[in-house]
Structures are given as structure tokens and as C-alpha cells.
PDB file of C-alpha atoms in Angstrom:
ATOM      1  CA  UNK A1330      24.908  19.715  -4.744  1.00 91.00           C
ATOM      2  CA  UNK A1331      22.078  21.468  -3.214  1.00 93.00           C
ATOM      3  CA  UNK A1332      22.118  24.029  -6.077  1.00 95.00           C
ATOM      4  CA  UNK A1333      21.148  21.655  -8.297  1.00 95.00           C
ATOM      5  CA  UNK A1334      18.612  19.956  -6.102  1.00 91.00           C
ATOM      6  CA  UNK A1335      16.861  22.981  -5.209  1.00 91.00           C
ATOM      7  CA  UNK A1336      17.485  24.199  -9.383  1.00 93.00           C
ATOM      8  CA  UNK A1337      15.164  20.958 -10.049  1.00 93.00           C
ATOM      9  CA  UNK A1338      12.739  21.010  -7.181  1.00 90.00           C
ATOM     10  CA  UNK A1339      10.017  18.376  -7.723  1.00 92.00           C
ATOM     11  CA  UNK A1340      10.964  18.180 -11.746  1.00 94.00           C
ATOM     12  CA  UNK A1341      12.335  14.058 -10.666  1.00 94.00           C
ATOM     13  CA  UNK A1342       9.128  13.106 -10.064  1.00 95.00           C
ATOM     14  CA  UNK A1343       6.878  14.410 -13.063  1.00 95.00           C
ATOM     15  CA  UNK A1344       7.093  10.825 -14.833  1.00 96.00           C
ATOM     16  CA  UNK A1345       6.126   9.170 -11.998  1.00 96.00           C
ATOM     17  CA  UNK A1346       3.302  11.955 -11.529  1.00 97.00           C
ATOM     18  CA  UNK A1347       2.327  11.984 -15.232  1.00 97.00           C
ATOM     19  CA  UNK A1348       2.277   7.534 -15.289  1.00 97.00           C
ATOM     20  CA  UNK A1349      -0.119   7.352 -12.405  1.00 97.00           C
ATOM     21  CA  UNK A1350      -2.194  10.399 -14.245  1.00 97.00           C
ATOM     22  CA  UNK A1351      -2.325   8.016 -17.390  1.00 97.00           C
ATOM     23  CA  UNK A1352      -3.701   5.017 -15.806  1.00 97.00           C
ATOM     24  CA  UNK A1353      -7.179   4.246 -17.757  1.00 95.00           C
ATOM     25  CA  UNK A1354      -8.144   1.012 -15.770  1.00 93.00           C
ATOM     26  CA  UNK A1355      -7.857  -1.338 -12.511  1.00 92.00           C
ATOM     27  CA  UNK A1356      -5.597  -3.354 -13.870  1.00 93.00           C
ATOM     28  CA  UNK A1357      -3.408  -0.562 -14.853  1.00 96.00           C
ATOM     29  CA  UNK A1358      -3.687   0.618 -11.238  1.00 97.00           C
ATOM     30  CA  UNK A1359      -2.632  -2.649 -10.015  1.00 96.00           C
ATOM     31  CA  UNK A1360       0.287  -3.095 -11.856  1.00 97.00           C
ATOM     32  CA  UNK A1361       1.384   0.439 -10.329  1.00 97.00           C
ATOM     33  CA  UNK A1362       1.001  -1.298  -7.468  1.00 96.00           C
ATOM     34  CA  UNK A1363       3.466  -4.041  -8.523  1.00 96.00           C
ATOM     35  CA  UNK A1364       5.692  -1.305  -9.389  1.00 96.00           C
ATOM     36  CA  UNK A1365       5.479   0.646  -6.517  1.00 95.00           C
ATOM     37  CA  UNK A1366       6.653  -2.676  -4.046  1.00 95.00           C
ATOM     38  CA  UNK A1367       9.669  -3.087  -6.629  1.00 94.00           C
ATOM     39  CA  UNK A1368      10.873   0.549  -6.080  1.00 93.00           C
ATOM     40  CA  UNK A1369      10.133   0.796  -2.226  1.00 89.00           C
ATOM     41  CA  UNK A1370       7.045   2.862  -2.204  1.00 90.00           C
ATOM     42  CA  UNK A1371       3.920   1.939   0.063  1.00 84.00           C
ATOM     43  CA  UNK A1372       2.161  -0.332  -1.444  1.00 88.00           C
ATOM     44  CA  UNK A1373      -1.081  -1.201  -0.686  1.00 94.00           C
ATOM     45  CA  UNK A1374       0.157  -5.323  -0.159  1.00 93.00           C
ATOM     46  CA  UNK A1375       3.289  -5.841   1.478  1.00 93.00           C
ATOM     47  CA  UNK A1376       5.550  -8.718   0.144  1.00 93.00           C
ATOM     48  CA  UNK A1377       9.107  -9.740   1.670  1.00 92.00           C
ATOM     49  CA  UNK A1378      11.080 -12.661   1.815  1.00 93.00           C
ATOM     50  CA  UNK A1379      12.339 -13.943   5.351  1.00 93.00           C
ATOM     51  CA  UNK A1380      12.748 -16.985   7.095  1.00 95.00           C
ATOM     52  CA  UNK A1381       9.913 -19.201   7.462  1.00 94.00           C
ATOM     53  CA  UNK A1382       8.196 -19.331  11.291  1.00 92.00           C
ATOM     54  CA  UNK A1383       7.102 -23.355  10.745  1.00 91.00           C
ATOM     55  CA  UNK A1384      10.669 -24.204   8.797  1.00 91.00           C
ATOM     56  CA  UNK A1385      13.412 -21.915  10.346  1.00 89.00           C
ATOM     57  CA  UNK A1386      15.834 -24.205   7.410  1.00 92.00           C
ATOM     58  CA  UNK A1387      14.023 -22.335   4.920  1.00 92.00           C
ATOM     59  CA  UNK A1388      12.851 -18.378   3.352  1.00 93.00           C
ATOM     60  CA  UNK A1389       9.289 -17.513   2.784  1.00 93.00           C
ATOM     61  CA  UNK A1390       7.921 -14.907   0.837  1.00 93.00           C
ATOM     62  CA  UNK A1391       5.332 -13.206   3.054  1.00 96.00           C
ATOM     63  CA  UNK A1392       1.727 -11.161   2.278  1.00 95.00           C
ATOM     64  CA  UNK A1393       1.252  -8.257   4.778  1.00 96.00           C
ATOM     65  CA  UNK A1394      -1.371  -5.502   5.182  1.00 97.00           C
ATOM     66  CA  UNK A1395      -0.108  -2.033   4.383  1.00 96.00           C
ATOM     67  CA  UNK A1396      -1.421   1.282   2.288  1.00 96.00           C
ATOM     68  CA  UNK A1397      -1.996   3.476   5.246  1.00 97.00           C
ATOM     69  CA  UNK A1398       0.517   6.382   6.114  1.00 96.00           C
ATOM     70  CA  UNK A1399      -0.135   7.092   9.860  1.00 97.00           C
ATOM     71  CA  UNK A1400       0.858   4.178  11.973  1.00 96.00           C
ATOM     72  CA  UNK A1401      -1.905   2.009  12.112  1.00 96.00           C
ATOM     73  CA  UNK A1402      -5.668   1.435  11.977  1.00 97.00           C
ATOM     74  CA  UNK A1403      -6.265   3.126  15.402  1.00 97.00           C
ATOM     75  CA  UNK A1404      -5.104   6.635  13.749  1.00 98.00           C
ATOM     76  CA  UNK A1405      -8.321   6.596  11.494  1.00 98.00           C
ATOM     77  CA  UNK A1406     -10.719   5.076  14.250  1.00 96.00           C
ATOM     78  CA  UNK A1407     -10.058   7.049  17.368  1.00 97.00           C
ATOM     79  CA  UNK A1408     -11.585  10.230  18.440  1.00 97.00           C
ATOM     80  CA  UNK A1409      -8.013  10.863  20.114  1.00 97.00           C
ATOM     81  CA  UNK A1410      -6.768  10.908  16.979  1.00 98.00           C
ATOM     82  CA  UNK A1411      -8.930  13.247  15.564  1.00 98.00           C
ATOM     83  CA  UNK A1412      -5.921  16.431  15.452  1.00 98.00           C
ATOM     84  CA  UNK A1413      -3.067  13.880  14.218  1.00 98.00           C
ATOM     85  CA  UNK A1414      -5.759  13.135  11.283  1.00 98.00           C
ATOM     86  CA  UNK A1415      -6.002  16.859  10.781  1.00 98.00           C
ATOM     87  CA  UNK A1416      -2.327  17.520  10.573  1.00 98.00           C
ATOM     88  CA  UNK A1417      -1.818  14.642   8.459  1.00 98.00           C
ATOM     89  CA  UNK A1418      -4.266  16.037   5.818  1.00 98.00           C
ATOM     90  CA  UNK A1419      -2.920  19.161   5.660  1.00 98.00           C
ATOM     91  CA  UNK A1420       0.724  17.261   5.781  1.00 98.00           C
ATOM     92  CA  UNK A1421      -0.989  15.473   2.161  1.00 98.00           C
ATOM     93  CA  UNK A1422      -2.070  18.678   1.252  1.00 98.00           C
ATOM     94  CA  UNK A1423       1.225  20.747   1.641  1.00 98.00           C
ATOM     95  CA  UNK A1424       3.254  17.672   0.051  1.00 97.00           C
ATOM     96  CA  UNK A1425       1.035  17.640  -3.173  1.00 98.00           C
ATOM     97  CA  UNK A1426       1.212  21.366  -3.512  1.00 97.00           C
ATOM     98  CA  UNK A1427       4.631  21.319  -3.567  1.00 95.00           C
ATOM     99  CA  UNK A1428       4.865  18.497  -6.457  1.00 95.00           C
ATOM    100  CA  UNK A1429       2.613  20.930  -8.276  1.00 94.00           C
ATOM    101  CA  UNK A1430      -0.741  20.255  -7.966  1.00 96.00           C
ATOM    102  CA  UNK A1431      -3.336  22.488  -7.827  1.00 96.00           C
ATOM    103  CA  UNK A1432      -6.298  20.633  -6.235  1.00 97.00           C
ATOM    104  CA  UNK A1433      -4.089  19.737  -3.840  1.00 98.00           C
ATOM    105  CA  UNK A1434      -6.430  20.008  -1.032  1.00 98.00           C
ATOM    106  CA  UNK A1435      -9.177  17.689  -2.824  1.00 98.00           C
ATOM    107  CA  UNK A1436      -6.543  15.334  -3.275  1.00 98.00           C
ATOM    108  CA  UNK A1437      -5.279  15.127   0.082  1.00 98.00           C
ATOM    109  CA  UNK A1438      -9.336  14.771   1.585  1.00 98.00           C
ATOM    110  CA  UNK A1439      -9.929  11.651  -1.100  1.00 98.00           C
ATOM    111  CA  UNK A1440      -6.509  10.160   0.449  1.00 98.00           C
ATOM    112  CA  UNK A1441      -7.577  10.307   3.639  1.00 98.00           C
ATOM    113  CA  UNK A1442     -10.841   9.229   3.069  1.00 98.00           C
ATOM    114  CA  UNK A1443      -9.544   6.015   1.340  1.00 98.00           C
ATOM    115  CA  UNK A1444      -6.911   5.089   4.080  1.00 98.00           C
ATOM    116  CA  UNK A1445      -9.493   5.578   6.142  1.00 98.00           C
ATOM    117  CA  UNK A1446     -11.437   3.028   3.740  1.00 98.00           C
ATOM    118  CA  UNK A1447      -8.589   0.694   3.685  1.00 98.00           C
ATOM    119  CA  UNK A1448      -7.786   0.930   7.517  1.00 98.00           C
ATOM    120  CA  UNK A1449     -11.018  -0.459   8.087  1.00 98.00           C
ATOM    121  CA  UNK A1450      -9.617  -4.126   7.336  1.00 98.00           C
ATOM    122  CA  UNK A1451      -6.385  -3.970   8.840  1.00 98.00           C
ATOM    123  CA  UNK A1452      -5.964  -6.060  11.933  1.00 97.00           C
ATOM    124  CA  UNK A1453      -5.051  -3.890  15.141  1.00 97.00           C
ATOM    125  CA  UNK A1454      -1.979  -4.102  17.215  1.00 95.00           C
ATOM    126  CA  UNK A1455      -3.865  -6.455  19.855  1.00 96.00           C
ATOM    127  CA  UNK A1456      -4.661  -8.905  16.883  1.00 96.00           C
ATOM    128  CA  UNK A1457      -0.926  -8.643  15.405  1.00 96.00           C
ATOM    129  CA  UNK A1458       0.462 -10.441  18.393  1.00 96.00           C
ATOM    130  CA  UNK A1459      -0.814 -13.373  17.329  1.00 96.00           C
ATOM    131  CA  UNK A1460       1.827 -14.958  15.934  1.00 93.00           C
ATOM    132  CA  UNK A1461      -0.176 -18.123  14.901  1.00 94.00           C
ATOM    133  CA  UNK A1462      -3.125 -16.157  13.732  1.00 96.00           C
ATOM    134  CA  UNK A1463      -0.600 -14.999  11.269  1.00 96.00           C
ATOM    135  CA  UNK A1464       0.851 -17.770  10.136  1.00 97.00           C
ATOM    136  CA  UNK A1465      -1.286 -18.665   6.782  1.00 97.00           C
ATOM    137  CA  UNK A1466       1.098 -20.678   4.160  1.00 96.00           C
ATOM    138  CA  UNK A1467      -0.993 -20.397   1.375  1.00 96.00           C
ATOM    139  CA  UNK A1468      -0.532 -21.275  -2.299  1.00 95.00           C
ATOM    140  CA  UNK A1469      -0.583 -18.590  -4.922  1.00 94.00           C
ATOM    141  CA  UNK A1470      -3.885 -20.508  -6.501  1.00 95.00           C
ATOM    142  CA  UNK A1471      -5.715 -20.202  -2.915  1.00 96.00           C
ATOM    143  CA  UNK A1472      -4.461 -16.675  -2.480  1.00 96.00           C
ATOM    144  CA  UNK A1473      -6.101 -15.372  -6.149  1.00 94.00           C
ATOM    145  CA  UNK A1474      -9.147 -17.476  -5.195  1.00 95.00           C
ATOM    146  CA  UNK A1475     -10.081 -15.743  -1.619  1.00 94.00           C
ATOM    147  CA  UNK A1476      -9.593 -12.681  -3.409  1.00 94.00           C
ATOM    148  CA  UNK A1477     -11.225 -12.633  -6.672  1.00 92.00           C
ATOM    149  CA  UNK A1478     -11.254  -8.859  -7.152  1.00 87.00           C
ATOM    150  CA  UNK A1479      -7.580  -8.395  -7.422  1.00 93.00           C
ATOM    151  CA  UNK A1480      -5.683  -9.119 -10.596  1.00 94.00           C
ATOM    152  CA  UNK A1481      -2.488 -10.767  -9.173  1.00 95.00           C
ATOM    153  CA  UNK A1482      -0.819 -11.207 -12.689  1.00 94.00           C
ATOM    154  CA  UNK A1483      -0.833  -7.404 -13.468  1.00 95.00           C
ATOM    155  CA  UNK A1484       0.584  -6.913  -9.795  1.00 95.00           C
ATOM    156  CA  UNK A1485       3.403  -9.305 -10.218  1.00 95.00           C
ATOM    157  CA  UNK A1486       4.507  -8.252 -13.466  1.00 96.00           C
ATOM    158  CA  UNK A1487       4.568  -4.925 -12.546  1.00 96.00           C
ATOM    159  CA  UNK A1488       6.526  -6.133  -9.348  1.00 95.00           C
ATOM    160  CA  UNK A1489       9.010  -8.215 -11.697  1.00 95.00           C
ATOM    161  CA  UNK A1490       8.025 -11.406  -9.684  1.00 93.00           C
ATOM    162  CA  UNK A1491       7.777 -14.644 -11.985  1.00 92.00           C
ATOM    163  CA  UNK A1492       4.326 -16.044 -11.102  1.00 89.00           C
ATOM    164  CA  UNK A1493       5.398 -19.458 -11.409  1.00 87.00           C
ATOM    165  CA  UNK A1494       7.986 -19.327  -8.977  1.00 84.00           C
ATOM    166  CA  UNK A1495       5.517 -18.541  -6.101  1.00 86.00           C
ATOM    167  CA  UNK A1496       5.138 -22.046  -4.928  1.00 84.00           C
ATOM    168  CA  UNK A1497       3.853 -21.077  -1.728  1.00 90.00           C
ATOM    169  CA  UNK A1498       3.064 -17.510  -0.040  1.00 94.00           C
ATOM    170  CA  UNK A1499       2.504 -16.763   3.706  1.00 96.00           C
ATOM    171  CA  UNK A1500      -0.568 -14.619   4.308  1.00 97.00           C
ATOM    172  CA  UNK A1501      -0.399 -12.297   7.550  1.00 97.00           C
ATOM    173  CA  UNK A1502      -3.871 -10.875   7.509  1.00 97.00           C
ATOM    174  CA  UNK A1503      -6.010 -12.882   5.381  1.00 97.00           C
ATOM    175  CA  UNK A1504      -8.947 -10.937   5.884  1.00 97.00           C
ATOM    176  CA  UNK A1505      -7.357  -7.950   5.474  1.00 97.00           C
ATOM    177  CA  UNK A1506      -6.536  -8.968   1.578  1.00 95.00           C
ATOM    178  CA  UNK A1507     -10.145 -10.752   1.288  1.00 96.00           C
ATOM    179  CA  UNK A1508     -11.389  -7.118   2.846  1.00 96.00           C
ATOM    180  CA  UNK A1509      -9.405  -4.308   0.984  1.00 96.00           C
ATOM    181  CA  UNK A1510      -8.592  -5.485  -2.148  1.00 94.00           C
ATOM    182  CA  UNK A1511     -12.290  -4.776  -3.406  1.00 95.00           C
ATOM    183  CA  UNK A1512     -11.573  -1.440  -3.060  1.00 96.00           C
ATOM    184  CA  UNK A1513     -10.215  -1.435  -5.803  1.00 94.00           C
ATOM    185  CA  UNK A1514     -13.293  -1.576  -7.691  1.00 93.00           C
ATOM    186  CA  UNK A1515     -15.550   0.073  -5.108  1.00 95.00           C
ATOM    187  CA  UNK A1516     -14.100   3.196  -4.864  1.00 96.00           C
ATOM    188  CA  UNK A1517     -13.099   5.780  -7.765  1.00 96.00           C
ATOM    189  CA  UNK A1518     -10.035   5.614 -10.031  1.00 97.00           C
ATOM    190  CA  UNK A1519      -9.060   9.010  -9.130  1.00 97.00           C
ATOM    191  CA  UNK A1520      -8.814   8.811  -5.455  1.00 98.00           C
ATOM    192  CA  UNK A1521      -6.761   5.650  -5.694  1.00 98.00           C
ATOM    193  CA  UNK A1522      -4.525   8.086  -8.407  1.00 98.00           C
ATOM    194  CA  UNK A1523      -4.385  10.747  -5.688  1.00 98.00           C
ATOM    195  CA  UNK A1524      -3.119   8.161  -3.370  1.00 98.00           C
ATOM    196  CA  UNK A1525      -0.348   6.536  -5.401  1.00 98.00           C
ATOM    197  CA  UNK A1526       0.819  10.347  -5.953  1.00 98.00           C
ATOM    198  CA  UNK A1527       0.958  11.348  -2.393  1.00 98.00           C
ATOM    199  CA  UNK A1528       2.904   7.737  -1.807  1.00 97.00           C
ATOM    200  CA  UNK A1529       5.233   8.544  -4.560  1.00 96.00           C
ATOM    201  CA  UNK A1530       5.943  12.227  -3.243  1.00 96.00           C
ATOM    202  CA  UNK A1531       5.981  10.907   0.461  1.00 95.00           C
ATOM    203  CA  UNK A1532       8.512   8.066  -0.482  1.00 93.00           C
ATOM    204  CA  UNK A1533      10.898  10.041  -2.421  1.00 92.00           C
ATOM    205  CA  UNK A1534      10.782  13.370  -0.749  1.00 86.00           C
TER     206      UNK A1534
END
């Protein structure tokens, strides 16, 4: 019914929109973050369940580095790059103006400005072929305790994940998590808002 799609244009998405607008704190912001793994938007930690490398007889639940839209950490870094970034931000920019927003080219600078942030701690493509490198079983205990700054029990309620049946966790990127998750702290409210809202628009467009 493309009528009715086009009749509604971004009107789906305003309570998304208007619940990341309402978040008041971090730990708010990180259970949107729980919430945005449990519907399939980019979150800024990856979790998935597959088998385990050491114990093929067995699943895993894995931690992986994510929160970046272009396709990895060399997009943000390289001067080669430099028009890609360009087109992405207006990409952003275009995106959030059709959801409605009016600062939508403020919004789209502060997201690329935090990916940018945030792509400064994720592990290049030379370092991802290391399959032992990234092959950290970790318990959930350890995990909160290497990073401090992130409040895992707002994340996994807000992911629907029952803390106590996360015996054991496999950690990808360990600095990565130790790296970006202070972030969370260290750099405004409203940028991280103006990047859940272009990953909500970008995921469901």
C-alpha cells in the first residue's frame, strides 16, 4: 500500500524520535542502547549468540565493537576518505531532515564527530584477523569491572537479557569496550541523542 506509506511518511517513527528526546541521564541512554540491540538497530555494543571457537559442542554469547555507520575505522582516519565522510554527513543530514528535524545539519556534524570519537577504539581490519586476539571468554563480573563507566544492568534490561543467565561472555575487542564506553560520560547527552536518532531513522528507513 504505498498510498498509505507515503500518507504517513516518517509519522512511525515519532515515538521512537520523541523517547530518545526524553532521555534525562546516562543511564537512560544506556538502556536505549539495550533497546536498540533487541529491535535490530546499531548499537553501540554488539551481542550475538553463536557457536563457541574453544568448544564447537557449545553457543556463546559474544561482545563486539560496533556504533559506526561507514564500514570501519579507516573511513574516519584516512585522508582518502575525506569525500565518502562528506557524503555521509550530508547522507545524516538529508535522513534527519526528512524525519523532521530542523537542525538537521547540527545533528548530522555532532554524529559524525562522535563516530569519529568512537572509531578511534575500534580495532582495524589488519587486527580483526586475529582470531585468537579475539577470543576473550570473560565473565559478566570481569566484563563490568574493565569497564567501570558503563552501566551494564540498565543495558541488559533494556535489551531483555536476564543478567544472571550470563555465565560467561566472549569479548572481541576488549579494548575497544575498555576505550569507548567512557564516552558515554565524556561527551554530551545531546550528540549521543542525535546519534541514536540518525540510527533509528537509518535502521528503519
Amino acid at each position: 500500500n504505498t498510498e498509505r506509506i507515503e500518507a504517513l511518511g516518517a509519522t512511525p517513527l515519532h515515538p521512537i524520535l520523541n523517547s530518545i528526546s526524553r532521555i534525562d541521564s546516562a543511564a537512560a541512554f544506556v538502556r536505549h542502547l539495550g533497546w536498540s540491540l533487541r529491535h535490530g538497530l546499531s548499537p553501540l555494543v554488539y551481542m550475538y549468540e553463536e557457536a563457541d571457537p574453544g568448544d564447537p559442542g557449545r553457543y556463546a554469547l559474544f561482545l563486539t565493537q560496533g556504533g559506526l555507520g561507514l564500514p570501519d575505522e579507516a573511513y574516519y582516519r584516512l585522508d582518502e576518505h575525506a569525500e565518502i565522510r562528506e557524503k555521509y554527513t550530508a547522507h545524516i543530514e538529508t535522513m534527519l531532515t526528512l524525519a523532521g528535524f530542523g537542525d538537521a545539519a547540527e545533528q548530522a556534524a555532532a554524529v559524525l564527530a562522535l563516530e569519529t570519537r568512537i572509531a578511534a577504539h575500534h580495532w582495524d581490519r589488519v587486527r580483526l584477523r586475529d582470531l585468537r586476539a579475539m577470543y576473550n571468554p570473560m565473565t559478566l563480573a570481569e566484563v563490568r569491572a574493565a569497564t567501570p563507566d558503563f552501566d551494564w544492568d540498565s543495558f541488559l534490561a533494556g535489551a531483555g537479557i536476564p543478567a544472571d543467565r550470563l555465565e560467561q561472555l566472549i569479548v572481541s575487542q576488549p579494548s575497544f569496550l575498555e576505550g569507548a564506553t567512557p564516552l558515554l560520560a565524556s561527551e554530551p547527552l545531546a550528540a549521543w541523542q542525535s546519534w541514536a536518532r540518525w540510527k533509528a531513522v537509518s535502521g528503519l528507513a
